[in-house]
mmCIF file of N, CA, C and O in Angstrom:
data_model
loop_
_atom_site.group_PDB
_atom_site.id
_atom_site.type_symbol
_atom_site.label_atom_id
_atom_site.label_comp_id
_atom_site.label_asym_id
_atom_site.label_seq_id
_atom_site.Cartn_x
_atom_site.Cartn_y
_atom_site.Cartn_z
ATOM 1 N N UNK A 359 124.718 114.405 105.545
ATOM 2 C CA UNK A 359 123.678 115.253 106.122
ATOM 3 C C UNK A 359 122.829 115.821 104.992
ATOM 4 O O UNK A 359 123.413 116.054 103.933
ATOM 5 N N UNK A 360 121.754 116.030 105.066
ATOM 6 C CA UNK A 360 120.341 116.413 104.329
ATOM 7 C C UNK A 360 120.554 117.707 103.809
ATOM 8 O O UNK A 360 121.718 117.821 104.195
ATOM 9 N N UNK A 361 120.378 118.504 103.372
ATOM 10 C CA UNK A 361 120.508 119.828 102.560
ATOM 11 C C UNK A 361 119.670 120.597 103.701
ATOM 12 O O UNK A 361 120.082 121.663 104.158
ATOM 13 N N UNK A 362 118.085 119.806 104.279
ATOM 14 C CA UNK A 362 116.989 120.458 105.258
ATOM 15 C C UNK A 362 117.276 120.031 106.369
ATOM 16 O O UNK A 362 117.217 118.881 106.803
ATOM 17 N N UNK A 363 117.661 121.166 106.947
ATOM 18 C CA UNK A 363 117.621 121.080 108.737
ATOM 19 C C UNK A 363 116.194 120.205 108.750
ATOM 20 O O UNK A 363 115.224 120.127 107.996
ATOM 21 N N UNK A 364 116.726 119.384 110.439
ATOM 22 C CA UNK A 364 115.876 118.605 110.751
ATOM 23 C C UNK A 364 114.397 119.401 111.718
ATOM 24 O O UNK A 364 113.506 118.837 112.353
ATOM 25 N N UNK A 365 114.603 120.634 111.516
ATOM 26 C CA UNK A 365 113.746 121.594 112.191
ATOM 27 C C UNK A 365 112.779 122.233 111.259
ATOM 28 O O UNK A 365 111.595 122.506 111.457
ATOM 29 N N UNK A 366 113.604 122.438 110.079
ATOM 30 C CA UNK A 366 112.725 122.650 109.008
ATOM 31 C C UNK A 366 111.641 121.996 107.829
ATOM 32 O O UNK A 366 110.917 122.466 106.952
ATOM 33 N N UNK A 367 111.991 120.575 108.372
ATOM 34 C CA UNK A 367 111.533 119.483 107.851
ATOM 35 C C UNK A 367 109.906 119.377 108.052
ATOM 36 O O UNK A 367 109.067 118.736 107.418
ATOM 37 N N UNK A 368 109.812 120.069 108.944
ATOM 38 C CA UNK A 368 108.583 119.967 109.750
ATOM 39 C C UNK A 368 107.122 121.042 108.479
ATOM 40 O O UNK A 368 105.921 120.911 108.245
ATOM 41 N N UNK A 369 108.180 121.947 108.054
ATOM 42 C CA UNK A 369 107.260 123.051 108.028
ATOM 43 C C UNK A 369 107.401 123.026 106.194
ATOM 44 O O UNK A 369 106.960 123.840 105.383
ATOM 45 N N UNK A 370 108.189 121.761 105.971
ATOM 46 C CA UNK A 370 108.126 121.876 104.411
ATOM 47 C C UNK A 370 107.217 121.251 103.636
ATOM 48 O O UNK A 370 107.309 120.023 103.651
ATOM 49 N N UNK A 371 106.337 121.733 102.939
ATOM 50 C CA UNK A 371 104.757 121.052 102.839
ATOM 51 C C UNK A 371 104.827 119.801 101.965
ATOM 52 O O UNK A 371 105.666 119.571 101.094
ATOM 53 N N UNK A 372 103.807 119.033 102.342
ATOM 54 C CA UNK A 372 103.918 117.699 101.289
ATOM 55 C C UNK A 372 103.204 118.262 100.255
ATOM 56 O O UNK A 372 102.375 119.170 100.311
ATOM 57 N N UNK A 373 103.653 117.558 99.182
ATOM 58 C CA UNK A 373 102.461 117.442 98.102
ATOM 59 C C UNK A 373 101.841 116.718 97.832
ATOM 60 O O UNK A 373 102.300 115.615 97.537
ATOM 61 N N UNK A 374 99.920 117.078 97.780
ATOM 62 C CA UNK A 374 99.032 116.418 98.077
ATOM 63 C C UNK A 374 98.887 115.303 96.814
ATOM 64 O O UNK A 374 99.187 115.529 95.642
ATOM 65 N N UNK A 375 98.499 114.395 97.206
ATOM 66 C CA UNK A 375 97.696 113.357 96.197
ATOM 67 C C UNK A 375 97.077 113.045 95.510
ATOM 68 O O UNK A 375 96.853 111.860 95.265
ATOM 69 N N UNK A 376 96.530 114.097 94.896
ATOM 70 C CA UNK A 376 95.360 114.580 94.124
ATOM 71 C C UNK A 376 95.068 113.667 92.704
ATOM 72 O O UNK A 376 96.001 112.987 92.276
ATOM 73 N N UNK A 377 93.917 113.664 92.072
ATOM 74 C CA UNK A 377 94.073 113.121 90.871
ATOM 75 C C UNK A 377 94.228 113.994 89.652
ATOM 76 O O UNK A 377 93.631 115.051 89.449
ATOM 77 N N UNK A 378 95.085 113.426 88.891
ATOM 78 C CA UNK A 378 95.413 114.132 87.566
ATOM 79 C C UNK A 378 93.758 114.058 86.393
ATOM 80 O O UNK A 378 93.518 113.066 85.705
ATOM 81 N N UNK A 379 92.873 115.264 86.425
ATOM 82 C CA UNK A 379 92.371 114.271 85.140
ATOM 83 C C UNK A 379 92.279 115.024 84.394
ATOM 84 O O UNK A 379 92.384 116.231 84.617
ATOM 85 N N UNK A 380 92.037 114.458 83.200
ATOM 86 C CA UNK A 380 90.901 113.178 82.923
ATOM 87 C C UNK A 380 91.522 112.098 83.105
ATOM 88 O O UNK A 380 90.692 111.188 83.126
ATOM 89 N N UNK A 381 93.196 111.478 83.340
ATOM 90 C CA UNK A 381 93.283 110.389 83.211
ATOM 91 C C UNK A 381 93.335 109.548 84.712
ATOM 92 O O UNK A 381 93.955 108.501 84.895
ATOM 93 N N UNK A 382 92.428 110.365 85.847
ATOM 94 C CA UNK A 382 92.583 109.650 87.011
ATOM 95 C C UNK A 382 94.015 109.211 87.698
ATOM 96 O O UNK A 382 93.892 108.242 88.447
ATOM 97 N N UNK A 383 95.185 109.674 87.599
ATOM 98 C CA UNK A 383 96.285 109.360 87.922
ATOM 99 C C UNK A 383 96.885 110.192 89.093
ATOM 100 O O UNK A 383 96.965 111.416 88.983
ATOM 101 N N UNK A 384 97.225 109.672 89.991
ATOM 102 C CA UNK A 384 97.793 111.058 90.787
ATOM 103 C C UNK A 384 98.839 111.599 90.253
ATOM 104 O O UNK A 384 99.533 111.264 89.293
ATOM 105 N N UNK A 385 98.889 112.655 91.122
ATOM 106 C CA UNK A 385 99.368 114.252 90.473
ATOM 107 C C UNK A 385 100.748 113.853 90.808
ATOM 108 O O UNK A 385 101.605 114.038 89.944
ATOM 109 N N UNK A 386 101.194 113.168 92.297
ATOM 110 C CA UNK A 386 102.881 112.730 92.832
ATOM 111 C C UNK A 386 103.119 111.664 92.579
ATOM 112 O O UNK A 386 104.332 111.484 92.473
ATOM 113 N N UNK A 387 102.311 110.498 92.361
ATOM 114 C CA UNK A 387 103.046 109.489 92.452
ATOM 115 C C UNK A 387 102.773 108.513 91.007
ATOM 116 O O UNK A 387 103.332 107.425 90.875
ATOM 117 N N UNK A 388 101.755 109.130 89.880
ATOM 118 C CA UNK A 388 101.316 108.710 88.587
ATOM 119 C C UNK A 388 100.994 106.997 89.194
ATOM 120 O O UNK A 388 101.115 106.101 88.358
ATOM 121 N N UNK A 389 100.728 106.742 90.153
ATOM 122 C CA UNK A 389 99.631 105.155 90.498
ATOM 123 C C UNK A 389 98.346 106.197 90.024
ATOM 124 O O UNK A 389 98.316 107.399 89.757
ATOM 125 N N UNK A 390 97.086 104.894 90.063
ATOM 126 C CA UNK A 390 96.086 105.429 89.710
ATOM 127 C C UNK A 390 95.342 105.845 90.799
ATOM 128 O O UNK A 390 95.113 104.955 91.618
ATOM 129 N N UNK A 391 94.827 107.122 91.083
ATOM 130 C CA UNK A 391 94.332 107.356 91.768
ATOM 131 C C UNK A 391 92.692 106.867 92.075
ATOM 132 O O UNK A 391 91.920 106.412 91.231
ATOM 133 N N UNK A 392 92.435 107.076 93.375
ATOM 134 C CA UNK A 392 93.383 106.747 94.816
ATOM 135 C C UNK A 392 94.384 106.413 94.828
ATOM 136 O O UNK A 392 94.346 105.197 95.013
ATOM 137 N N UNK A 393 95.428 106.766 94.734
ATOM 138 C CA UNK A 393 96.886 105.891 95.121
ATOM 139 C C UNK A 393 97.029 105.151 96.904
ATOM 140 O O UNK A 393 96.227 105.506 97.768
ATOM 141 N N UNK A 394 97.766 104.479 97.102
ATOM 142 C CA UNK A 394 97.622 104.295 98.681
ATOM 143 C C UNK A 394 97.868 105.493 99.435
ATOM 144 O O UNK A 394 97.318 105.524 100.536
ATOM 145 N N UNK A 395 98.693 106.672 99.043
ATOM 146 C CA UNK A 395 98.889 107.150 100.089
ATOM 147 C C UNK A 395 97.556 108.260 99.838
ATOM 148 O O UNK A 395 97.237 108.435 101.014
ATOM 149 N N UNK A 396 96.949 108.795 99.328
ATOM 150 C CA UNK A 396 95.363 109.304 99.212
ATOM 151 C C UNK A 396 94.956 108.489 99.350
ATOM 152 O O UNK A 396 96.128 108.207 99.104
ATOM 153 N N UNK A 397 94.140 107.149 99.610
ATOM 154 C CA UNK A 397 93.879 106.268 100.356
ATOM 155 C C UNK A 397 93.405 106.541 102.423
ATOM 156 O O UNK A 397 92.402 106.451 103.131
ATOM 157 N N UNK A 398 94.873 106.891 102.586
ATOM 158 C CA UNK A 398 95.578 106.668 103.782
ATOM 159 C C UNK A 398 94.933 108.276 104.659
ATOM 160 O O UNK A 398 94.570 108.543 105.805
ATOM 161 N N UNK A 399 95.082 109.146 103.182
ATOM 162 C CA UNK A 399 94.479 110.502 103.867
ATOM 163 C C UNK A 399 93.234 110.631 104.181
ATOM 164 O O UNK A 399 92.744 111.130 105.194
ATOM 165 N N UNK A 400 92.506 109.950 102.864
ATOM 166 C CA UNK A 400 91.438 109.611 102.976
ATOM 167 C C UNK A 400 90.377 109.034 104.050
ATOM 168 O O UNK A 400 89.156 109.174 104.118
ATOM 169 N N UNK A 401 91.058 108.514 104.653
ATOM 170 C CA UNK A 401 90.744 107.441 105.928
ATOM 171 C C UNK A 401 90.916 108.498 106.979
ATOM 172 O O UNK A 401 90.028 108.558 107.830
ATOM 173 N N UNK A 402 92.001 109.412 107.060
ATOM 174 C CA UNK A 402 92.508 109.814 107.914
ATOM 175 C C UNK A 402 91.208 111.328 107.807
ATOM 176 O O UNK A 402 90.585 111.816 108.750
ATOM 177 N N UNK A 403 91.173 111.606 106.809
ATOM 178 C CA UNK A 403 90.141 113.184 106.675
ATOM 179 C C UNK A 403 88.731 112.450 107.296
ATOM 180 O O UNK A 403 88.095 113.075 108.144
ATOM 181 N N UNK A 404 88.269 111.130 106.860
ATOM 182 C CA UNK A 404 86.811 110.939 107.182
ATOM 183 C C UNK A 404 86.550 109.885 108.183
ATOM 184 O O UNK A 404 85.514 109.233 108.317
ATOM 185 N N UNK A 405 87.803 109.803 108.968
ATOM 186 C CA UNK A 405 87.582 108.958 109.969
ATOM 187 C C UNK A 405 86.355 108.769 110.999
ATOM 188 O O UNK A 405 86.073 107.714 111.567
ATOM 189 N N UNK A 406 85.517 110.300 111.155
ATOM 190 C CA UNK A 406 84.460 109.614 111.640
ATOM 191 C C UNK A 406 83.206 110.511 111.096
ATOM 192 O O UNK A 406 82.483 111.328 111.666
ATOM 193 N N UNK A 407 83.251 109.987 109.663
ATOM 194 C CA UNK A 407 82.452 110.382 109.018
ATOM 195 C C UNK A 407 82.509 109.242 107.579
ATOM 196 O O UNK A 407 82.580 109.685 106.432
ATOM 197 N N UNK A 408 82.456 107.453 107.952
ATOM 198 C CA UNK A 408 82.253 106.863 106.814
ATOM 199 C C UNK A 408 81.156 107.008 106.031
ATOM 200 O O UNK A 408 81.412 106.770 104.850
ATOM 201 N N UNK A 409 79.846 107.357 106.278
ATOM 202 C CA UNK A 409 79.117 107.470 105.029
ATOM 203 C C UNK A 409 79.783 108.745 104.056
ATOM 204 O O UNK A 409 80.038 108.598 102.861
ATOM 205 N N UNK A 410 80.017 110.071 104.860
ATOM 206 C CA UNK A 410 80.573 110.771 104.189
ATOM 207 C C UNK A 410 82.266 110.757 103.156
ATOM 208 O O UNK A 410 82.743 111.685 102.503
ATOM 209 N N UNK A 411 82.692 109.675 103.314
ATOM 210 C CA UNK A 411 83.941 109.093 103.038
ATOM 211 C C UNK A 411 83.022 108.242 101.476
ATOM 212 O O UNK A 411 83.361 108.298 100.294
ATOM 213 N N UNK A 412 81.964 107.608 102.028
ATOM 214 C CA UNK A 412 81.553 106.416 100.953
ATOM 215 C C UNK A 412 80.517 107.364 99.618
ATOM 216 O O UNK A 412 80.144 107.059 98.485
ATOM 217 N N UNK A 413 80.367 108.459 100.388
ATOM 218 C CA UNK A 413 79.314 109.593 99.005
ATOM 219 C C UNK A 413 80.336 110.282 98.122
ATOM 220 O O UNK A 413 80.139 110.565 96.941
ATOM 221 N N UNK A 414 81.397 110.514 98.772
ATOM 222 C CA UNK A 414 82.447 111.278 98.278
ATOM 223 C C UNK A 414 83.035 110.459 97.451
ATOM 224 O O UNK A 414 83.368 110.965 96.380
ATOM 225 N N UNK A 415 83.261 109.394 97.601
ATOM 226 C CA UNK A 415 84.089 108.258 96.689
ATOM 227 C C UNK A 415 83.063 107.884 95.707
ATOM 228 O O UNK A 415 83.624 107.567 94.659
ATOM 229 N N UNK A 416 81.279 107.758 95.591
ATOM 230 C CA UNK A 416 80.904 107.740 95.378
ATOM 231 C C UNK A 416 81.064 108.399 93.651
ATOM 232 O O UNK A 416 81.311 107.939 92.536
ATOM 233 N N UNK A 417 80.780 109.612 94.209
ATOM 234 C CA UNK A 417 80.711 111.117 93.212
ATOM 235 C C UNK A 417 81.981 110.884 91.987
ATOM 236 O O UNK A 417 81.961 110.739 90.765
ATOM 237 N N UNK A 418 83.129 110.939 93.101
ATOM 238 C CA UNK A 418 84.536 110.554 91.841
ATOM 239 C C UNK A 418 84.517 109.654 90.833
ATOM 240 O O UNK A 418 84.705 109.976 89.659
ATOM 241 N N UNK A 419 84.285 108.444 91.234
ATOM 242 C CA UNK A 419 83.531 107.441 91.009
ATOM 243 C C UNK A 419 83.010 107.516 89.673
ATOM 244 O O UNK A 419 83.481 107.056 88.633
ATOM 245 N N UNK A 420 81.894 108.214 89.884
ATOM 246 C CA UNK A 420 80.976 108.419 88.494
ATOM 247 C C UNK A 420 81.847 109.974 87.656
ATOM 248 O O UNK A 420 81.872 110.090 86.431
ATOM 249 N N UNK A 421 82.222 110.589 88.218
ATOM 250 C CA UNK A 421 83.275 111.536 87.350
ATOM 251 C C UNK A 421 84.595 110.880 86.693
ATOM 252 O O UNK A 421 85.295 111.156 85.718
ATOM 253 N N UNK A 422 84.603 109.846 87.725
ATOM 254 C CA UNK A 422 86.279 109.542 86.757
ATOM 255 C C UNK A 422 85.610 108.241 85.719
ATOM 256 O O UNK A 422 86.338 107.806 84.827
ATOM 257 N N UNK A 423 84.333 107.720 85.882
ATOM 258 C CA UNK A 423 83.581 106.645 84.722
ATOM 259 C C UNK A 423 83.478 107.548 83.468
ATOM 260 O O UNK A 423 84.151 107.151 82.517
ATOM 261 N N UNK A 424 82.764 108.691 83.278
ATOM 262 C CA UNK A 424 82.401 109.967 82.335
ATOM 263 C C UNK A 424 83.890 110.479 81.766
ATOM 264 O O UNK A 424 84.111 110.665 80.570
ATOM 265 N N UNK A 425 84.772 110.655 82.722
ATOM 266 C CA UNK A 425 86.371 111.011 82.033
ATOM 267 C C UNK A 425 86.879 109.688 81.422
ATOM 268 O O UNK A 425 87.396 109.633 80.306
ATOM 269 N N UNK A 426 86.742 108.894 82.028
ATOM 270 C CA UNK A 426 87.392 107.481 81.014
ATOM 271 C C UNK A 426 87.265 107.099 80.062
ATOM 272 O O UNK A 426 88.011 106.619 79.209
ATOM 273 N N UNK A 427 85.550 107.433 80.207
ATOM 274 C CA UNK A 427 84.776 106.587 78.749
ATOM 275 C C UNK A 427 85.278 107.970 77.618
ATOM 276 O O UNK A 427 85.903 107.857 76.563
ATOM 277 N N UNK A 428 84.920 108.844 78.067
ATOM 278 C CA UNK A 428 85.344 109.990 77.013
ATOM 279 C C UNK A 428 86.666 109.706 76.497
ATOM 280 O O UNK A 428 86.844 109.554 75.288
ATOM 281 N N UNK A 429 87.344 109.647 77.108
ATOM 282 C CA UNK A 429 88.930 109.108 76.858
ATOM 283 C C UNK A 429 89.131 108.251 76.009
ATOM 284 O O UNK A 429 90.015 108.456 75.177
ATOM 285 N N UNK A 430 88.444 107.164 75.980
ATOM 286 C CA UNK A 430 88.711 105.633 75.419
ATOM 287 C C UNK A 430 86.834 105.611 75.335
ATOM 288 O O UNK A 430 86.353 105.913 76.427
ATOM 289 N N UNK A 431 86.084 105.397 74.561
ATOM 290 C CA UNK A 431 84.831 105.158 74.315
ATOM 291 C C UNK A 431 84.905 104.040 73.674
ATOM 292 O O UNK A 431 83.758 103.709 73.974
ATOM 293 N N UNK A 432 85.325 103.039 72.950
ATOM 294 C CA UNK A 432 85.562 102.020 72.314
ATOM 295 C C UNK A 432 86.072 100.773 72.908
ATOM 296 O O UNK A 432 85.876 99.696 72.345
ATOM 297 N N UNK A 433 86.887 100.890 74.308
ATOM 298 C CA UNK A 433 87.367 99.951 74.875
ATOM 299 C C UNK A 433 87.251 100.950 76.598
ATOM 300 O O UNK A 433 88.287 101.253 77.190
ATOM 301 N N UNK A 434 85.916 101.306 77.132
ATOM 302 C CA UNK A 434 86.007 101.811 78.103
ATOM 303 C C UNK A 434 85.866 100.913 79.328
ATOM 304 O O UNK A 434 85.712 99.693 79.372
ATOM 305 N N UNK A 435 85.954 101.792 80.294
ATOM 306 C CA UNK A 435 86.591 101.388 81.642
ATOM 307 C C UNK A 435 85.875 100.698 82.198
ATOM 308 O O UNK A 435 84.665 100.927 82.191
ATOM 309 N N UNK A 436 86.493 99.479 82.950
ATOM 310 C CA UNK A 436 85.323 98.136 82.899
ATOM 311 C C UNK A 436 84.954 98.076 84.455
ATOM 312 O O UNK A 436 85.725 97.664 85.322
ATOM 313 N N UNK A 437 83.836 98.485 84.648
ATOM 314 C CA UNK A 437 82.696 98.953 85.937
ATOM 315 C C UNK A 437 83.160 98.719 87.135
ATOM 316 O O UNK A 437 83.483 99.515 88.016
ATOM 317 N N UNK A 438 83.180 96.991 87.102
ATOM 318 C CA UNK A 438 83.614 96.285 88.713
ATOM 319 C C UNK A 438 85.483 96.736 88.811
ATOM 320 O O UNK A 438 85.808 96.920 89.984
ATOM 321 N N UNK A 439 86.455 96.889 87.975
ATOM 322 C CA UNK A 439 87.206 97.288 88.004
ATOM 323 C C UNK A 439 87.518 99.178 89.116
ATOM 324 O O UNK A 439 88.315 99.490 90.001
ATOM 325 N N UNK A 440 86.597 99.798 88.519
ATOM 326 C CA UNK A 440 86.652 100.853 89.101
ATOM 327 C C UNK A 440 86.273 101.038 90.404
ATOM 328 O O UNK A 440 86.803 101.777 91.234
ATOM 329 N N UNK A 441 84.914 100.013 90.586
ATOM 330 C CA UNK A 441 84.282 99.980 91.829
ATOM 331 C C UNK A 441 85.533 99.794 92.897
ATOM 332 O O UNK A 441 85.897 100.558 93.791
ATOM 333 N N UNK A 442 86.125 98.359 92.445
ATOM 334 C CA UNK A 442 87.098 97.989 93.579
ATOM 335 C C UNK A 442 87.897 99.466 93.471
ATOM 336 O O UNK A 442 88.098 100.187 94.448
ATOM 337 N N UNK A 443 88.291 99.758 92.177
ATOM 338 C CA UNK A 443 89.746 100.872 92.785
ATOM 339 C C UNK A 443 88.978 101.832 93.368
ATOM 340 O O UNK A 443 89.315 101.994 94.541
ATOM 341 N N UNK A 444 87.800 102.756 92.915
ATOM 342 C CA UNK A 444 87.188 103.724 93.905
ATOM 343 C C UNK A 444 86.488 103.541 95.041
ATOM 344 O O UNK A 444 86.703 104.393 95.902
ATOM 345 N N UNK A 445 85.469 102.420 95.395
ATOM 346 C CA UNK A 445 84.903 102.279 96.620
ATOM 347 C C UNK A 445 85.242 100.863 97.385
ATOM 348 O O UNK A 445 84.781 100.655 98.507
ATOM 349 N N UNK A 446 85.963 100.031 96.803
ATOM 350 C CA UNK A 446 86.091 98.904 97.642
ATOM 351 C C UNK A 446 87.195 98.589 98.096
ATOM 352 O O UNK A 446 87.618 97.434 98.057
ATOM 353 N N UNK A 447 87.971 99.796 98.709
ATOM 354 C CA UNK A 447 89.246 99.589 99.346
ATOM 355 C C UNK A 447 88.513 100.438 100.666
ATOM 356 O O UNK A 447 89.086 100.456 101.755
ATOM 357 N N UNK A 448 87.377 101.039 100.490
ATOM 358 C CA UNK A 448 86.880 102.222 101.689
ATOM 359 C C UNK A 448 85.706 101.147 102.969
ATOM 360 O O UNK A 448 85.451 101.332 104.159
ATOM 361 N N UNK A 449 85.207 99.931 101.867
ATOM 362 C CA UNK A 449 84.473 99.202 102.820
ATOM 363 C C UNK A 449 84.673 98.835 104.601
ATOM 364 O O UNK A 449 85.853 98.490 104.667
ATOM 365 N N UNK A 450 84.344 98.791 105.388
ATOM 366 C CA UNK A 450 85.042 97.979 106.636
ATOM 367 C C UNK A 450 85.751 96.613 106.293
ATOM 368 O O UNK A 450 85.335 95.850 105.422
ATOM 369 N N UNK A 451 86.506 96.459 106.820
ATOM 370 C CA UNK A 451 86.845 94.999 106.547
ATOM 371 C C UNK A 451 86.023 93.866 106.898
ATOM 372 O O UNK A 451 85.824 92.840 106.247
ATOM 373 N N UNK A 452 85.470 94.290 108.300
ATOM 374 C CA UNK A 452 84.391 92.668 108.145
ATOM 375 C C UNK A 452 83.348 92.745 107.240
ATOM 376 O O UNK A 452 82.427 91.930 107.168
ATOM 377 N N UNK A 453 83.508 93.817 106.487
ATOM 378 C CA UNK A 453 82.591 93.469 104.999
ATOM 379 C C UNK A 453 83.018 92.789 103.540
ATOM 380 O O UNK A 453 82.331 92.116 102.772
ATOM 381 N N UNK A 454 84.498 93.240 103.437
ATOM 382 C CA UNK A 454 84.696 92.949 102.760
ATOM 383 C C UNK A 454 84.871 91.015 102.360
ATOM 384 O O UNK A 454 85.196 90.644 101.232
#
């Protein structure tokens, strides 16, 4: 048996998904953020609001390009790489 009642389980908060930066990493699970499960919230916060889902990813986007390159300026972060990890997991699928 679990240490947490199955009643209390309910009310014990997750921890969010956030990105670590400057190095873009999430904060729980050190994948690079977006990780899937911010991904998943993601979808779930702007479900009917995709342009507002695609400006927002947008913005990070160009904040986590400016944290990278600062980071590594000599061997920085290579464009279409980021695109896919920040905006091209958010496309519809019959676009992709």
């Amino acid at each position: 048996m679990s240490r947490t009642a199955p009643e209390n389980r309910a009310t014990t908060p997750c921890r969010q998904h956030l990105p670590l930066r400057p190095l873009w990493l999430c904060r729980v699970c050190a994948a690079p953020w977006p990780c899937p499960v911010a991904r998943l919230t993601l979808r779930r916060e702007y479900a009917h609001d995709r342009v507002g889902l695609s400006i927002y990813l947008c913005t990070v986007l160009h904040e986590a390009a400016a944290d990278l390159y600062r980071l590594n300026p000599h061997d920085g972060p290579d464009p279409a790489a980021l695109f896919t990890r920040f905006l091209g997991w958010a496309r519809p699928r019959h676009l992709r």
